[in-house]
Amino acid sequence: MSSSQHFIRGYFNRFPDFHYDQSKETMGQFRRLASQEDWSPKKRRKEKRALQTALVLQFNDTYGENEAEIANWQGLCRAMRIDPIPETVAECKKLFRRTHVNIVDLVDTRGTGRRVPTYPTVDLLADYTKETGKFFPREHAKAGGLLKYLLREILASGTGGRH
């Protein structure tokens, strides 16, 4: 994880007795924190929403929010090791409509040199997301344009979510 993960680090810094290890996955750190603090289910849900906000802000800070800026799209392509990198916003949007990636993993791998996994279908991404619990909320007021292009429908139930 990049040392520039200031929104995520800021979330964990709210808990002075918790040792946050930014080299480990964010959701694993969250589960460890929830266990350490012995949170009730209600408190866990509330804190997970706060962490999801930090993830959204981190994504926006890292990749940008303006979907009209080619530099934002190309930075996202570089982070995902897409080659060749599209030269227009329209080409980028078309590419990302069919690119299925877990956004938590994308944020976690930024600056590490690790490749973020992509999935050939939404169903395979959904299986992975459900298995790992790495969800983004269905709608998030702070989600920028680029992030909205990566969100996929994961759950069909009334408690649905996106990653």
PDB file of C-alpha atoms in Angstrom:
ATOM      1  CA  MET A   1       0.000   0.000   0.000  1.00  0.00           C
ATOM      2  CA  SER A   2       1.258   3.424  -0.872  1.00  0.00           C
ATOM      3  CA  SER A   3       2.439   5.777   1.828  1.00  0.00           C
ATOM      4  CA  SER A   4      -0.010   8.273   0.352  1.00  0.00           C
ATOM      5  CA  GLN A   5      -3.023   6.356   1.705  1.00  0.00           C
ATOM      6  CA  HIS A   6      -3.819   9.286   3.991  1.00  0.00           C
ATOM      7  CA  PHE A   7      -7.618   8.925   4.026  1.00  0.00           C
ATOM      8  CA  ILE A   8      -7.426   5.261   4.986  1.00  0.00           C
ATOM      9  CA  ARG A   9      -4.652   5.888   7.505  1.00  0.00           C
ATOM     10  CA  GLY A  10      -6.756   8.740   8.915  1.00  0.00           C
ATOM     11  CA  TYR A  11      -9.657   6.371   9.483  1.00  0.00           C
ATOM     12  CA  PHE A  12      -7.505   3.906  11.441  1.00  0.00           C
ATOM     13  CA  ASN A  13      -5.703   6.673  13.357  1.00  0.00           C
ATOM     14  CA  ARG A  14      -9.010   7.393  15.112  1.00  0.00           C
ATOM     15  CA  PHE A  15      -8.255   4.309  17.227  1.00  0.00           C
ATOM     16  CA  PRO A  16      -5.066   5.030  19.185  1.00  0.00           C
ATOM     17  CA  ASP A  17      -4.822   1.515  20.660  1.00  0.00           C
ATOM     18  CA  PHE A  18      -4.895  -0.079  17.206  1.00  0.00           C
ATOM     19  CA  HIS A  19      -1.673  -0.688  15.285  1.00  0.00           C
ATOM     20  CA  TYR A  20      -2.505  -0.042  11.634  1.00  0.00           C
ATOM     21  CA  ASP A  21      -0.199  -1.847   9.207  1.00  0.00           C
ATOM     22  CA  GLN A  22      -0.585  -0.170   5.819  1.00  0.00           C
ATOM     23  CA  SER A  23       1.252  -3.021   4.094  1.00  0.00           C
ATOM     24  CA  LYS A  24      -1.765  -5.269   4.783  1.00  0.00           C
ATOM     25  CA  GLU A  25      -5.161  -5.276   3.103  1.00  0.00           C
ATOM     26  CA  THR A  26      -7.575  -2.630   4.323  1.00  0.00           C
ATOM     27  CA  MET A  27     -10.485  -4.971   4.990  1.00  0.00           C
ATOM     28  CA  GLY A  28      -8.288  -7.394   6.920  1.00  0.00           C
ATOM     29  CA  GLN A  29      -7.145  -4.473   9.044  1.00  0.00           C
ATOM     30  CA  PHE A  30     -10.777  -3.467   9.559  1.00  0.00           C
ATOM     31  CA  ARG A  31     -11.760  -6.976  10.686  1.00  0.00           C
ATOM     32  CA  ARG A  32      -8.816  -7.017  13.119  1.00  0.00           C
ATOM     33  CA  LEU A  33      -9.847  -3.614  14.485  1.00  0.00           C
ATOM     34  CA  ALA A  34     -13.489  -4.673  14.887  1.00  0.00           C
ATOM     35  CA  SER A  35     -12.374  -7.767  16.777  1.00  0.00           C
ATOM     36  CA  GLN A  36      -9.967  -5.810  18.973  1.00  0.00           C
ATOM     37  CA  GLU A  37     -12.664  -3.267  19.824  1.00  0.00           C
ATOM     38  CA  ASP A  38     -15.326  -5.981  20.226  1.00  0.00           C
ATOM     39  CA  TRP A  39     -17.861  -3.955  18.248  1.00  0.00           C
ATOM     40  CA  SER A  40     -21.548  -4.764  18.233  1.00  0.00           C
ATOM     41  CA  PRO A  41     -23.045  -5.501  14.805  1.00  0.00           C
ATOM     42  CA  LYS A  42     -24.559  -1.983  14.739  1.00  0.00           C
ATOM     43  CA  LYS A  43     -21.228  -0.329  15.564  1.00  0.00           C
ATOM     44  CA  ARG A  44     -19.447  -2.519  12.995  1.00  0.00           C
ATOM     45  CA  ARG A  45     -21.883  -1.418  10.252  1.00  0.00           C
ATOM     46  CA  LYS A  46     -21.428   2.236  11.217  1.00  0.00           C
ATOM     47  CA  GLU A  47     -17.636   1.957  11.179  1.00  0.00           C
ATOM     48  CA  LYS A  48     -17.646   0.053   7.907  1.00  0.00           C
ATOM     49  CA  ARG A  49     -19.566   2.933   6.314  1.00  0.00           C
ATOM     50  CA  ALA A  50     -16.942   5.347   7.669  1.00  0.00           C
ATOM     51  CA  LEU A  51     -14.146   3.187   6.241  1.00  0.00           C
ATOM     52  CA  GLN A  52     -15.945   2.997   2.896  1.00  0.00           C
ATOM     53  CA  THR A  53     -16.043   6.801   2.830  1.00  0.00           C
ATOM     54  CA  ALA A  54     -12.281   6.848   3.431  1.00  0.00           C
ATOM     55  CA  LEU A  55     -11.816   4.361   0.556  1.00  0.00           C
ATOM     56  CA  VAL A  56     -13.934   6.492  -1.790  1.00  0.00           C
ATOM     57  CA  LEU A  57     -12.004   9.640  -0.848  1.00  0.00           C
ATOM     58  CA  GLN A  58      -8.715   7.777  -1.308  1.00  0.00           C
ATOM     59  CA  PHE A  59      -9.767   6.552  -4.745  1.00  0.00           C
ATOM     60  CA  ASN A  60     -10.835  10.062  -5.789  1.00  0.00           C
ATOM     61  CA  ASP A  61      -7.605  11.561  -4.442  1.00  0.00           C
ATOM     62  CA  THR A  62      -5.449   8.968  -6.193  1.00  0.00           C
ATOM     63  CA  TYR A  63      -7.173   8.727  -9.571  1.00  0.00           C
ATOM     64  CA  GLY A  64      -9.219  11.915  -9.815  1.00  0.00           C
ATOM     65  CA  GLU A  65     -12.918  12.557 -10.051  1.00  0.00           C
ATOM     66  CA  ASN A  66     -13.304  14.354 -13.370  1.00  0.00           C
ATOM     67  CA  GLU A  67     -14.282  11.822 -16.001  1.00  0.00           C
ATOM     68  CA  ALA A  68     -13.648  14.391 -18.764  1.00  0.00           C
ATOM     69  CA  GLU A  69      -9.892  14.461 -17.990  1.00  0.00           C
ATOM     70  CA  ILE A  70      -7.893  12.002 -20.097  1.00  0.00           C
ATOM     71  CA  ALA A  71      -4.982  12.190 -17.614  1.00  0.00           C
ATOM     72  CA  ASN A  72      -7.228  10.727 -14.878  1.00  0.00           C
ATOM     73  CA  TRP A  73      -8.254   7.809 -17.071  1.00  0.00           C
ATOM     74  CA  GLN A  74      -4.719   7.169 -18.234  1.00  0.00           C
ATOM     75  CA  GLY A  75      -3.443   7.177 -14.638  1.00  0.00           C
ATOM     76  CA  LEU A  76      -6.036   4.544 -13.808  1.00  0.00           C
ATOM     77  CA  CYS A  77      -4.955   2.535 -16.864  1.00  0.00           C
ATOM     78  CA  ARG A  78      -1.302   2.707 -15.763  1.00  0.00           C
ATOM     79  CA  ALA A  79      -2.210   1.583 -12.247  1.00  0.00           C
ATOM     80  CA  MET A  80      -4.046  -1.401 -13.722  1.00  0.00           C
ATOM     81  CA  ARG A  81      -1.206  -2.089 -16.196  1.00  0.00           C
ATOM     82  CA  ILE A  82      -3.479  -1.742 -19.201  1.00  0.00           C
ATOM     83  CA  ASP A  83      -1.500  -1.760 -22.423  1.00  0.00           C
ATOM     84  CA  PRO A  84      -1.947  -0.080 -24.765  1.00  0.00           C
ATOM     85  CA  ILE A  85      -3.397   2.870 -22.882  1.00  0.00           C
ATOM     86  CA  PRO A  86      -6.340   4.390 -24.759  1.00  0.00           C
ATOM     87  CA  GLU A  87      -5.775   7.875 -26.164  1.00  0.00           C
ATOM     88  CA  THR A  88      -9.274   9.315 -25.737  1.00  0.00           C
ATOM     89  CA  VAL A  89     -11.787   9.591 -22.907  1.00  0.00           C
ATOM     90  CA  ALA A  90     -14.370   7.779 -25.043  1.00  0.00           C
ATOM     91  CA  GLU A  91     -12.009   4.824 -25.550  1.00  0.00           C
ATOM     92  CA  CYS A  92     -11.259   4.729 -21.809  1.00  0.00           C
ATOM     93  CA  LYS A  93     -14.942   4.748 -20.881  1.00  0.00           C
ATOM     94  CA  LYS A  94     -15.605   1.933 -23.348  1.00  0.00           C
ATOM     95  CA  LEU A  95     -12.710  -0.083 -21.899  1.00  0.00           C
ATOM     96  CA  PHE A  96     -13.799   0.375 -18.284  1.00  0.00           C
ATOM     97  CA  ARG A  97     -17.413  -0.580 -19.006  1.00  0.00           C
ATOM     98  CA  ARG A  98     -16.070  -4.081 -19.618  1.00  0.00           C
ATOM     99  CA  THR A  99     -13.276  -4.071 -17.002  1.00  0.00           C
ATOM    100  CA  HIS A 100     -14.312  -5.739 -13.754  1.00  0.00           C
ATOM    101  CA  VAL A 101     -12.087  -4.980 -10.765  1.00  0.00           C
ATOM    102  CA  ASN A 102     -12.598  -4.923  -7.022  1.00  0.00           C
ATOM    103  CA  ILE A 103     -12.206  -1.275  -6.051  1.00  0.00           C
ATOM    104  CA  VAL A 104     -10.904  -2.054  -2.566  1.00  0.00           C
ATOM    105  CA  ASP A 105      -8.130  -4.119  -4.150  1.00  0.00           C
ATOM    106  CA  LEU A 106      -7.439  -1.309  -6.612  1.00  0.00           C
ATOM    107  CA  VAL A 107      -6.976   1.181  -3.777  1.00  0.00           C
ATOM    108  CA  ASP A 108      -4.932  -1.316  -1.722  1.00  0.00           C
ATOM    109  CA  THR A 109      -2.487  -2.153  -4.524  1.00  0.00           C
ATOM    110  CA  ARG A 110      -1.755   1.454  -5.543  1.00  0.00           C
ATOM    111  CA  GLY A 111       1.967   2.117  -5.273  1.00  0.00           C
ATOM    112  CA  THR A 112       2.877  -1.452  -4.261  1.00  0.00           C
ATOM    113  CA  GLY A 113       3.950  -2.781  -7.643  1.00  0.00           C
ATOM    114  CA  ARG A 114       1.396  -5.592  -7.294  1.00  0.00           C
ATOM    115  CA  ARG A 115      -1.030  -6.186 -10.134  1.00  0.00           C
ATOM    116  CA  VAL A 116      -4.654  -5.681  -9.242  1.00  0.00           C
ATOM    117  CA  PRO A 117      -6.694  -8.694 -10.387  1.00  0.00           C
ATOM    118  CA  THR A 118      -9.433  -8.205 -12.958  1.00  0.00           C
ATOM    119  CA  TYR A 119     -12.306 -10.564 -13.656  1.00  0.00           C
ATOM    120  CA  PRO A 120     -13.696 -11.558 -17.063  1.00  0.00           C
ATOM    121  CA  THR A 121     -17.298 -11.372 -15.847  1.00  0.00           C
ATOM    122  CA  VAL A 122     -19.327  -9.495 -13.252  1.00  0.00           C
ATOM    123  CA  ASP A 123     -20.376 -12.869 -11.795  1.00  0.00           C
ATOM    124  CA  LEU A 124     -16.766 -13.841 -11.051  1.00  0.00           C
ATOM    125  CA  LEU A 125     -16.116 -10.409  -9.553  1.00  0.00           C
ATOM    126  CA  ALA A 126     -19.280 -10.788  -7.457  1.00  0.00           C
ATOM    127  CA  ASP A 127     -18.145 -14.205  -6.177  1.00  0.00           C
ATOM    128  CA  TYR A 128     -14.790 -12.751  -5.130  1.00  0.00           C
ATOM    129  CA  THR A 129     -16.356  -9.659  -3.561  1.00  0.00           C
ATOM    130  CA  LYS A 130     -18.849 -11.697  -1.538  1.00  0.00           C
ATOM    131  CA  GLU A 131     -16.117 -14.113  -0.417  1.00  0.00           C
ATOM    132  CA  THR A 132     -13.805 -11.318   0.777  1.00  0.00           C
ATOM    133  CA  GLY A 133     -16.399  -8.782   1.945  1.00  0.00           C
ATOM    134  CA  LYS A 134     -14.689  -6.023  -0.052  1.00  0.00           C
ATOM    135  CA  PHE A 135     -17.793  -3.990  -0.913  1.00  0.00           C
ATOM    136  CA  PHE A 136     -18.383  -0.380  -1.801  1.00  0.00           C
ATOM    137  CA  PRO A 137     -21.844   1.011  -1.047  1.00  0.00           C
ATOM    138  CA  ARG A 138     -24.480   0.997  -3.776  1.00  0.00           C
ATOM    139  CA  GLU A 139     -24.475   4.807  -3.917  1.00  0.00           C
ATOM    140  CA  HIS A 140     -21.949   7.079  -2.309  1.00  0.00           C
ATOM    141  CA  ALA A 141     -22.352  10.848  -2.350  1.00  0.00           C
ATOM    142  CA  LYS A 142     -18.600  11.377  -2.685  1.00  0.00           C
ATOM    143  CA  ALA A 143     -18.055   8.941  -5.577  1.00  0.00           C
ATOM    144  CA  GLY A 144     -16.439  10.742  -8.490  1.00  0.00           C
ATOM    145  CA  GLY A 145     -16.999  10.051 -12.161  1.00  0.00           C
ATOM    146  CA  LEU A 146     -14.185   7.542 -12.627  1.00  0.00           C
ATOM    147  CA  LEU A 147     -15.266   5.499  -9.629  1.00  0.00           C
ATOM    148  CA  LYS A 148     -18.824   5.319 -10.932  1.00  0.00           C
ATOM    149  CA  TYR A 149     -17.513   3.657 -14.098  1.00  0.00           C
ATOM    150  CA  LEU A 150     -15.995   0.857 -12.008  1.00  0.00           C
ATOM    151  CA  LEU A 151     -18.984   0.149  -9.752  1.00  0.00           C
ATOM    152  CA  ARG A 152     -20.846  -3.050 -10.575  1.00  0.00           C
ATOM    153  CA  GLU A 153     -24.034  -4.588  -9.242  1.00  0.00           C
ATOM    154  CA  ILE A 154     -22.916  -7.341  -6.889  1.00  0.00           C
ATOM    155  CA  LEU A 155     -25.929  -8.277  -4.794  1.00  0.00           C
ATOM    156  CA  ALA A 156     -29.470  -8.604  -6.076  1.00  0.00           C
ATOM    157  CA  SER A 157     -31.121  -8.703  -2.635  1.00  0.00           C
ATOM    158  CA  GLY A 158     -32.712  -5.767  -0.855  1.00  0.00           C
ATOM    159  CA  THR A 159     -29.487  -5.219   1.118  1.00  0.00           C
ATOM    160  CA  GLY A 160     -27.597  -4.875  -2.149  1.00  0.00           C
ATOM    161  CA  GLY A 161     -24.272  -3.248  -2.613  1.00  0.00           C
ATOM    162  CA  ARG A 162     -21.645  -2.471  -5.105  1.00  0.00           C
ATOM    163  CA  HIS A 163     -17.948  -2.927  -4.782  1.00  0.00           C
TER     164      HIS A 163
END
